[in-house]
Amino acid sequence: MEDLVCPLAVLPTAGGDGEGGGSGSECVSMAALDLRAELDSLLLQLLGDLEELEGKRAVLNTRVEEGWLSLAKARYAMGTKSVGPLQYASHMEPQVCLQASEAQEGLQKFKVVRSGVHAPEDVGPREGALRRRKGPTKTPEPQSSDAPRDPLNWFGILVPHSLRQAQASFRDGLQLAADIASLQNRIDWGRSQLRGLQEKLKQLEPGAA
């Protein structure tokens, strides 16, 4: 009975004796070609992720700079003592939360979500019950919302537009920071996979770089 030859276990010999040596060399060459194709695809993806990471970091820096500049304009318009820690609420509640989920290949993906947001189906039945209890002609009383208070109200009701611009810039920065963290995880995973493929290629082709 002829022995079964594993394609990845056969290495090309210097002499290449007979059909067995030639067939083994061809199997190794095909496996090496497949690895090189996978390596090229992964490398292209990694380069694309690095380019995207660089772009998001540049946008994040721009948003942070815009936020601080708008905040400085607001302090100039309202007065230095009108925009500062003295106006902070004694009890603060976060407006956004960081949500982590597991994406493909077991990678963690981060997303910024607003806190205190209720689904429409959670509000509908309660509103209908109020209408049945009070009658169809009466408008139901507004329910107290669990949504956190807008921090802009700490500084007054009519705040300058520059203060709202600062808030919008920092909010965009939060989402960008979450995107950058997710992208960095994917890049780290890609580098690890790239090193593993390079080691496999070196085993098949000892002279491969």
mmCIF file of C-alpha atoms in Angstrom:
data_model
loop_
_atom_site.group_PDB
_atom_site.id
_atom_site.type_symbol
_atom_site.label_atom_id
_atom_site.label_comp_id
_atom_site.label_asym_id
_atom_site.label_seq_id
_atom_site.Cartn_x
_atom_site.Cartn_y
_atom_site.Cartn_z
ATOM 1 C CA MET A 1 0.000 0.000 0.000
ATOM 2 C CA GLU A 2 1.323 3.427 -0.925
ATOM 3 C CA ASP A 3 1.952 5.906 1.865
ATOM 4 C CA LEU A 4 -0.276 9.019 2.041
ATOM 5 C CA VAL A 5 1.741 12.204 1.845
ATOM 6 C CA CYS A 6 0.611 15.356 3.706
ATOM 7 C CA PRO A 7 1.137 18.418 1.454
ATOM 8 C CA LEU A 8 2.336 20.677 4.296
ATOM 9 C CA ALA A 9 4.708 18.053 5.683
ATOM 10 C CA VAL A 10 6.685 17.516 2.481
ATOM 11 C CA LEU A 11 9.621 19.813 1.873
ATOM 12 C CA PRO A 12 11.397 20.024 -1.500
ATOM 13 C CA THR A 13 14.686 18.148 -1.669
ATOM 14 C CA ALA A 14 17.759 19.318 -3.464
ATOM 15 C CA GLY A 15 17.836 16.337 -5.823
ATOM 16 C CA GLY A 16 14.107 15.910 -6.407
ATOM 17 C CA ASP A 17 14.364 12.149 -7.086
ATOM 18 C CA GLY A 18 11.590 10.578 -9.151
ATOM 19 C CA GLU A 19 7.915 11.416 -9.242
ATOM 20 C CA GLY A 20 7.598 11.460 -5.451
ATOM 21 C CA GLY A 21 10.052 14.343 -5.120
ATOM 22 C CA GLY A 22 8.462 16.303 -7.943
ATOM 23 C CA SER A 23 4.938 15.830 -6.600
ATOM 24 C CA GLY A 24 6.045 16.873 -3.112
ATOM 25 C CA SER A 25 7.686 20.002 -4.459
ATOM 26 C CA GLU A 26 4.538 20.911 -6.353
ATOM 27 C CA CYS A 27 2.400 20.449 -3.213
ATOM 28 C CA VAL A 28 4.704 22.690 -1.197
ATOM 29 C CA SER A 29 4.716 25.285 -3.956
ATOM 30 C CA MET A 30 0.903 25.341 -4.082
ATOM 31 C CA ALA A 31 0.667 25.676 -0.303
ATOM 32 C CA ALA A 32 3.216 28.484 -0.374
ATOM 33 C CA LEU A 33 1.268 30.281 -3.118
ATOM 34 C CA ASP A 34 -1.931 30.061 -1.068
ATOM 35 C CA LEU A 35 -0.141 31.435 1.967
ATOM 36 C CA ARG A 36 1.350 34.277 -0.048
ATOM 37 C CA ALA A 37 -2.084 35.185 -1.437
ATOM 38 C CA GLU A 38 -3.567 35.207 2.067
ATOM 39 C CA LEU A 39 -0.591 37.208 3.287
ATOM 40 C CA ASP A 40 -1.034 39.805 0.539
ATOM 41 C CA SER A 41 -4.759 40.153 1.255
ATOM 42 C CA LEU A 42 -4.149 40.593 4.977
ATOM 43 C CA LEU A 43 -1.386 43.096 4.349
ATOM 44 C CA LEU A 44 -3.628 45.200 2.112
ATOM 45 C CA GLN A 45 -6.342 45.183 4.759
ATOM 46 C CA LEU A 46 -3.837 46.166 7.424
ATOM 47 C CA LEU A 47 -2.527 49.057 5.339
ATOM 48 C CA GLY A 48 -6.084 50.250 4.737
ATOM 49 C CA ASP A 49 -6.843 50.122 8.464
ATOM 50 C CA LEU A 50 -3.667 52.056 9.263
ATOM 51 C CA GLU A 51 -4.608 54.730 6.738
ATOM 52 C CA GLU A 52 -8.106 54.967 8.217
ATOM 53 C CA LEU A 53 -6.647 55.175 11.729
ATOM 54 C CA GLU A 54 -4.390 58.034 10.724
ATOM 55 C CA GLY A 55 -7.337 59.900 9.203
ATOM 56 C CA LYS A 56 -9.562 59.428 12.260
ATOM 57 C CA ARG A 57 -6.791 60.593 14.580
ATOM 58 C CA ALA A 58 -6.366 63.752 12.532
ATOM 59 C CA VAL A 59 -10.118 64.433 12.645
ATOM 60 C CA LEU A 60 -10.155 63.784 16.402
ATOM 61 C CA ASN A 61 -7.378 66.302 16.970
ATOM 62 C CA THR A 62 -9.294 68.833 14.869
ATOM 63 C CA ARG A 63 -12.516 68.294 16.834
ATOM 64 C CA VAL A 64 -10.752 68.681 20.170
ATOM 65 C CA GLU A 65 -9.040 71.877 19.022
ATOM 66 C CA GLU A 66 -12.355 73.255 17.754
ATOM 67 C CA GLY A 67 -14.015 72.383 21.051
ATOM 68 C CA TRP A 68 -11.427 74.207 23.160
ATOM 69 C CA LEU A 69 -11.496 77.202 20.833
ATOM 70 C CA SER A 70 -15.299 77.440 21.011
ATOM 71 C CA LEU A 71 -15.143 77.073 24.785
ATOM 72 C CA ALA A 72 -12.661 79.938 24.977
ATOM 73 C CA LYS A 73 -14.994 82.081 22.853
ATOM 74 C CA ALA A 74 -17.906 81.270 25.180
ATOM 75 C CA ARG A 75 -15.883 82.231 28.251
ATOM 76 C CA TYR A 76 -14.915 85.486 26.580
ATOM 77 C CA ALA A 77 -18.561 86.281 25.734
ATOM 78 C CA MET A 78 -20.095 85.262 29.073
ATOM 79 C CA GLY A 79 -17.207 86.055 31.373
ATOM 80 C CA THR A 80 -14.510 83.858 32.833
ATOM 81 C CA LYS A 81 -16.427 83.188 36.050
ATOM 82 C CA SER A 82 -19.623 82.290 34.196
ATOM 83 C CA VAL A 83 -18.179 79.210 32.479
ATOM 84 C CA GLY A 84 -16.213 77.110 34.928
ATOM 85 C CA PRO A 85 -16.364 74.491 37.683
ATOM 86 C CA LEU A 86 -18.479 76.739 39.906
ATOM 87 C CA GLN A 87 -21.436 76.215 37.568
ATOM 88 C CA TYR A 88 -21.188 72.422 37.575
ATOM 89 C CA ALA A 89 -24.153 70.533 39.022
ATOM 90 C CA SER A 90 -23.695 68.872 42.391
ATOM 91 C CA HIS A 91 -25.033 65.613 40.965
ATOM 92 C CA MET A 92 -23.847 64.701 37.467
ATOM 93 C CA GLU A 93 -25.271 61.996 35.242
ATOM 94 C CA PRO A 94 -23.594 60.813 32.036
ATOM 95 C CA GLN A 95 -25.337 61.653 28.786
ATOM 96 C CA VAL A 96 -23.578 58.907 26.856
ATOM 97 C CA CYS A 97 -22.273 55.452 27.675
ATOM 98 C CA LEU A 98 -19.603 53.322 26.045
ATOM 99 C CA GLN A 99 -20.977 50.025 24.776
ATOM 100 C CA ALA A 100 -18.627 47.160 23.977
ATOM 101 C CA SER A 101 -19.699 44.334 21.688
ATOM 102 C CA GLU A 102 -17.901 41.346 20.210
ATOM 103 C CA ALA A 103 -17.504 41.488 16.452
ATOM 104 C CA GLN A 104 -16.113 38.901 14.038
ATOM 105 C CA GLU A 105 -12.956 37.019 14.978
ATOM 106 C CA GLY A 106 -13.705 37.764 18.639
ATOM 107 C CA LEU A 107 -12.659 41.414 18.346
ATOM 108 C CA GLN A 108 -14.156 44.004 20.674
ATOM 109 C CA LYS A 109 -15.995 46.881 19.027
ATOM 110 C CA PHE A 110 -16.840 50.063 20.925
ATOM 111 C CA LYS A 111 -19.827 52.335 20.351
ATOM 112 C CA VAL A 112 -21.045 55.492 22.068
ATOM 113 C CA VAL A 113 -24.769 55.363 22.885
ATOM 114 C CA ARG A 114 -26.999 57.953 24.532
ATOM 115 C CA SER A 115 -28.194 57.105 28.033
ATOM 116 C CA GLY A 116 -31.816 57.411 29.116
ATOM 117 C CA VAL A 117 -33.275 56.653 25.673
ATOM 118 C CA HIS A 118 -36.454 54.558 25.735
ATOM 119 C CA ALA A 119 -37.802 52.461 22.899
ATOM 120 C CA PRO A 120 -41.168 53.542 21.430
ATOM 121 C CA GLU A 121 -42.806 50.262 22.456
ATOM 122 C CA ASP A 122 -42.000 51.021 26.113
ATOM 123 C CA VAL A 123 -44.011 54.254 25.997
ATOM 124 C CA GLY A 124 -47.042 53.297 23.935
ATOM 125 C CA PRO A 125 -48.977 50.951 26.323
ATOM 126 C CA ARG A 126 -48.603 53.315 29.254
ATOM 127 C CA GLU A 127 -49.903 56.252 27.235
ATOM 128 C CA GLY A 128 -52.889 54.202 26.088
ATOM 129 C CA ALA A 129 -53.742 53.250 29.674
ATOM 130 C CA LEU A 130 -53.721 56.904 30.696
ATOM 131 C CA ARG A 131 -56.117 57.764 27.902
ATOM 132 C CA ARG A 132 -58.538 55.037 28.911
ATOM 133 C CA ARG A 133 -58.432 56.147 32.531
ATOM 134 C CA LYS A 134 -58.831 59.892 31.927
ATOM 135 C CA GLY A 135 -61.095 59.757 28.887
ATOM 136 C CA PRO A 136 -60.469 60.210 25.175
ATOM 137 C CA THR A 137 -60.774 64.015 25.222
ATOM 138 C CA LYS A 138 -58.071 64.649 27.802
ATOM 139 C CA THR A 139 -54.418 64.860 26.967
ATOM 140 C CA PRO A 140 -52.240 62.561 29.108
ATOM 141 C CA GLU A 141 -49.876 64.277 31.491
ATOM 142 C CA PRO A 142 -46.265 64.215 30.390
ATOM 143 C CA GLN A 143 -44.241 61.571 32.125
ATOM 144 C CA SER A 144 -41.007 62.389 33.849
ATOM 145 C CA SER A 145 -38.071 61.392 31.692
ATOM 146 C CA ASP A 146 -35.047 59.560 33.002
ATOM 147 C CA ALA A 147 -32.843 61.292 30.430
ATOM 148 C CA PRO A 148 -30.016 63.282 32.038
ATOM 149 C CA ARG A 149 -30.163 67.050 32.091
ATOM 150 C CA ASP A 150 -28.345 68.917 29.348
ATOM 151 C CA PRO A 151 -25.086 70.244 30.863
ATOM 152 C CA LEU A 152 -25.535 73.489 28.904
ATOM 153 C CA ASN A 153 -28.322 74.388 31.336
ATOM 154 C CA TRP A 154 -25.737 74.677 34.095
ATOM 155 C CA PHE A 155 -24.551 77.906 32.484
ATOM 156 C CA GLY A 156 -27.986 79.445 31.887
ATOM 157 C CA ILE A 157 -30.975 79.111 29.602
ATOM 158 C CA LEU A 158 -29.768 81.321 26.756
ATOM 159 C CA VAL A 159 -26.177 80.251 26.224
ATOM 160 C CA PRO A 160 -24.055 81.566 23.334
ATOM 161 C CA HIS A 161 -23.763 79.569 20.129
ATOM 162 C CA SER A 162 -20.050 79.044 20.723
ATOM 163 C CA LEU A 163 -20.837 76.994 23.851
ATOM 164 C CA ARG A 164 -23.154 74.741 21.847
ATOM 165 C CA GLN A 165 -20.456 74.377 19.208
ATOM 166 C CA ALA A 166 -18.002 73.300 21.889
ATOM 167 C CA GLN A 167 -20.437 70.654 23.130
ATOM 168 C CA ALA A 168 -20.989 69.328 19.586
ATOM 169 C CA SER A 169 -17.239 69.160 18.908
ATOM 170 C CA PHE A 170 -16.529 67.197 22.081
ATOM 171 C CA ARG A 171 -19.435 64.832 21.364
ATOM 172 C CA ASP A 172 -18.002 64.101 17.926
ATOM 173 C CA GLY A 173 -14.644 63.514 19.592
ATOM 174 C CA LEU A 174 -16.157 60.872 21.884
ATOM 175 C CA GLN A 175 -17.517 58.886 18.955
ATOM 176 C CA LEU A 176 -14.224 59.222 17.090
ATOM 177 C CA ALA A 177 -12.323 57.986 20.142
ATOM 178 C CA ALA A 178 -14.539 54.878 20.276
ATOM 179 C CA ASP A 179 -14.012 54.278 16.550
ATOM 180 C CA ILE A 180 -10.254 54.632 16.978
ATOM 181 C CA ALA A 181 -10.232 52.115 19.840
ATOM 182 C CA SER A 182 -12.170 49.594 17.728
ATOM 183 C CA LEU A 183 -9.871 50.164 14.773
ATOM 184 C CA GLN A 184 -6.774 49.776 16.932
ATOM 185 C CA ASN A 185 -8.030 46.389 18.150
ATOM 186 C CA ARG A 186 -8.506 45.262 14.545
ATOM 187 C CA ILE A 187 -5.019 46.457 13.615
ATOM 188 C CA ASP A 188 -3.448 44.575 16.540
ATOM 189 C CA TRP A 189 -5.307 41.438 15.488
ATOM 190 C CA GLY A 190 -4.147 41.898 11.881
ATOM 191 C CA ARG A 191 -0.517 42.234 12.947
ATOM 192 C CA SER A 192 -0.765 39.058 14.987
ATOM 193 C CA GLN A 193 -2.265 37.173 12.045
ATOM 194 C CA LEU A 194 0.417 38.582 9.754
ATOM 195 C CA ARG A 195 3.228 37.298 11.973
ATOM 196 C CA GLY A 196 1.593 33.863 12.122
ATOM 197 C CA LEU A 197 1.360 33.625 8.336
ATOM 198 C CA GLN A 198 4.972 34.721 7.950
ATOM 199 C CA GLU A 199 6.105 31.966 10.302
ATOM 200 C CA LYS A 200 4.159 29.370 8.317
ATOM 201 C CA LEU A 201 5.701 30.641 5.099
ATOM 202 C CA LYS A 202 9.190 30.381 6.542
ATOM 203 C CA GLN A 203 8.545 26.736 7.416
ATOM 204 C CA LEU A 204 7.517 26.003 3.840
ATOM 205 C CA GLU A 205 10.193 28.174 2.262
ATOM 206 C CA PRO A 206 13.210 28.498 4.571
ATOM 207 C CA GLY A 207 14.686 31.191 2.347
ATOM 208 C CA ALA A 208 11.505 33.320 2.279
ATOM 209 C CA ALA A 209 11.819 36.804 3.768
#
